[in-house]
Amino acid sequence: MNENEGINRRVIQWFPGHMTKTLRLMEVEIKNVDCVLQILDARIPLSSLNPELERITASKPHLYLLNKADLADPAITKQWLHYFQSAGAGCLAMDSKQRGGAGAVKAPIERELSALLARRRNRGMVGARIHVMVVGIPNVGKSTFINNLAGSARAKAANRPGVTRGKQWITVDEFDLMDMPGVLWKKFDSLEVATHLAFIGSIKDDILDIEELACGLLSSVRSIYPTQLLERYKLGEDALALPPYDLLQAIARKRGMLVSGGEADTERAATMLVGEFRASKWGRISLERPPQRQPEADFDGEEGEDVAQDDD
Ligand code: G4P
């Protein structure tokens, strides 16, 4: 089984109607903001970089947040920061669950908007508010980040990618943040992207086959973090050579997950495995590495002309 075989292809058709509405709303509201904060998942920065959001927000200065950095491999996150920054894009790593951590975003936003803020100062517009649109895929941590920045439990964090929310403005110091509901792709060109989004829980689990998901995850992780997997499930090295479904069965047996007749309860083991991966019980894991070659203009944050909305 190759690493992409774990997810049924119907995953790539999932684009609920409310996401279409959100994209339309963004197309209208983008004119009313000074910059865009795109929240990515540090474990899968490229797969969580939604091309639809990139297209709609391309005219505005950008800052990328590699959120859930506490769950990702710190050495790989460093490489990703370098990757984005060397493409001219503002980028920082974030653990939105760490109290007060989100405040670190304010200075980089002001840096991205330095030309606009200088113009405002020259016109005596001291204290003019900075409008920021916060975008990202479902479950990437937008509410958690905004709550952290706002210092309250304003938006309820929910680990349910199907949950719909409308546009909301949140005021924090001189910033007005426009919190947008999470949006996925209309159509996934890459099965690997869809697979990675399913692993981290950005695609509704109800439409996934949990055993396929767990087998895909085992297949991916055993090649990049074999030790974590072996240690967590107390397996011998020879287990790494097993086909993913046999590995799933071996793990079920190790955990005493059996059905009547002594067969391995693979469904229960699969649910346990996916849950433990998402809860970082396997250790800090990054599923994606930066591509070797630097992109020319993959991101919208290139230095150069300031295209922020003017205040005339
Ligand atoms: P969304 O608005 O983008 O849909 O995401 P939301 O903030 O609801 O966060 C989704 C889940 O991700 C929540 O978990 C939240 O706690 C978790 N999360 C968000 N940011 C971070 C982060 O930087 N690090 C870690 N480790 N987790 C993060 P949950 O299980 O639904 O909620 P809870 O039980 O943690 O409250």
Coordinates of C-alpha atoms and ligand atoms in Angstrom, one line a residue, residues 67-71 94-97 137-144 156-159 165, ligand 1:
N67 CA -0.2 27.1 14.4
K68 CA -0.1 24.0 16.6
A69 CA 3.6 24.3 16.5
D70 CA 3.6 22.5 19.9
L71 CA 2.5 19.4 18.1
M94 CA 2.4 29.7 17.1
D95 CA 1.1 27.6 19.9
S96 CA -2.4 29.2 20.4
K97 CA -3.0 27.2 23.5
I137 CA -9.0 25.6 7.0
P138 CA -11.5 24.1 9.5
N139 CA -10.0 23.1 12.8
V140 CA -6.7 24.8 12.3
G141 CA -7.1 26.8 15.5
K142 CA -8.6 30.2 14.4
S143 CA -11.0 30.5 17.3
T144 CA -8.3 29.4 19.8
K156 CA -16.0 28.5 21.5
A157 CA -13.3 26.3 20.2
A158 CA -14.8 23.1 18.8
N159 CA -13.0 20.2 17.2
R165 CA -19.9 30.1 11.8
Ligands
G4P1 P1 -11.1 26.5 14.2 O1 -11.7 27.8 14.8 O2 -10.0 26.9 13.1 O3 -12.1 25.6 13.6 O4 -10.3 25.7 15.3 P2 -10.4 25.8 16.9 O5 -9.9 27.0 17.4 O6 -11.8 25.4 17.2 O7 -9.4 24.6 17.3 C1 -9.6 23.3 16.9 C2 -8.9 22.4 17.9 O8 -7.5 22.6 17.9 C3 -9.3 22.6 19.4 O9 -9.2 21.4 20.1 C4 -8.2 23.5 19.9 O10 -8.0 23.4 21.3 C5 -7.0 22.9 19.2 N1 -5.9 23.9 19.0 C6 -6.0 25.2 18.4 N2 -4.8 25.8 18.4 C7 -3.9 24.9 18.9 C8 -2.5 24.9 19.2 O11 -1.8 25.9 18.8 N3 -1.9 23.8 19.7 C9 -2.7 22.7 20.1 N4 -2.1 21.7 20.7 N5 -4.0 22.7 19.9 C10 -4.6 23.7 19.3 P3 -10.4 20.7 20.7 O12 -9.9 19.3 21.1 O13 -11.6 20.8 19.9 O14 -10.7 21.6 21.9 P4 -10.1 21.6 23.4 O15 -10.6 20.4 24.0 O16 -8.6 21.7 23.2 O17 -10.7 22.9 24.0

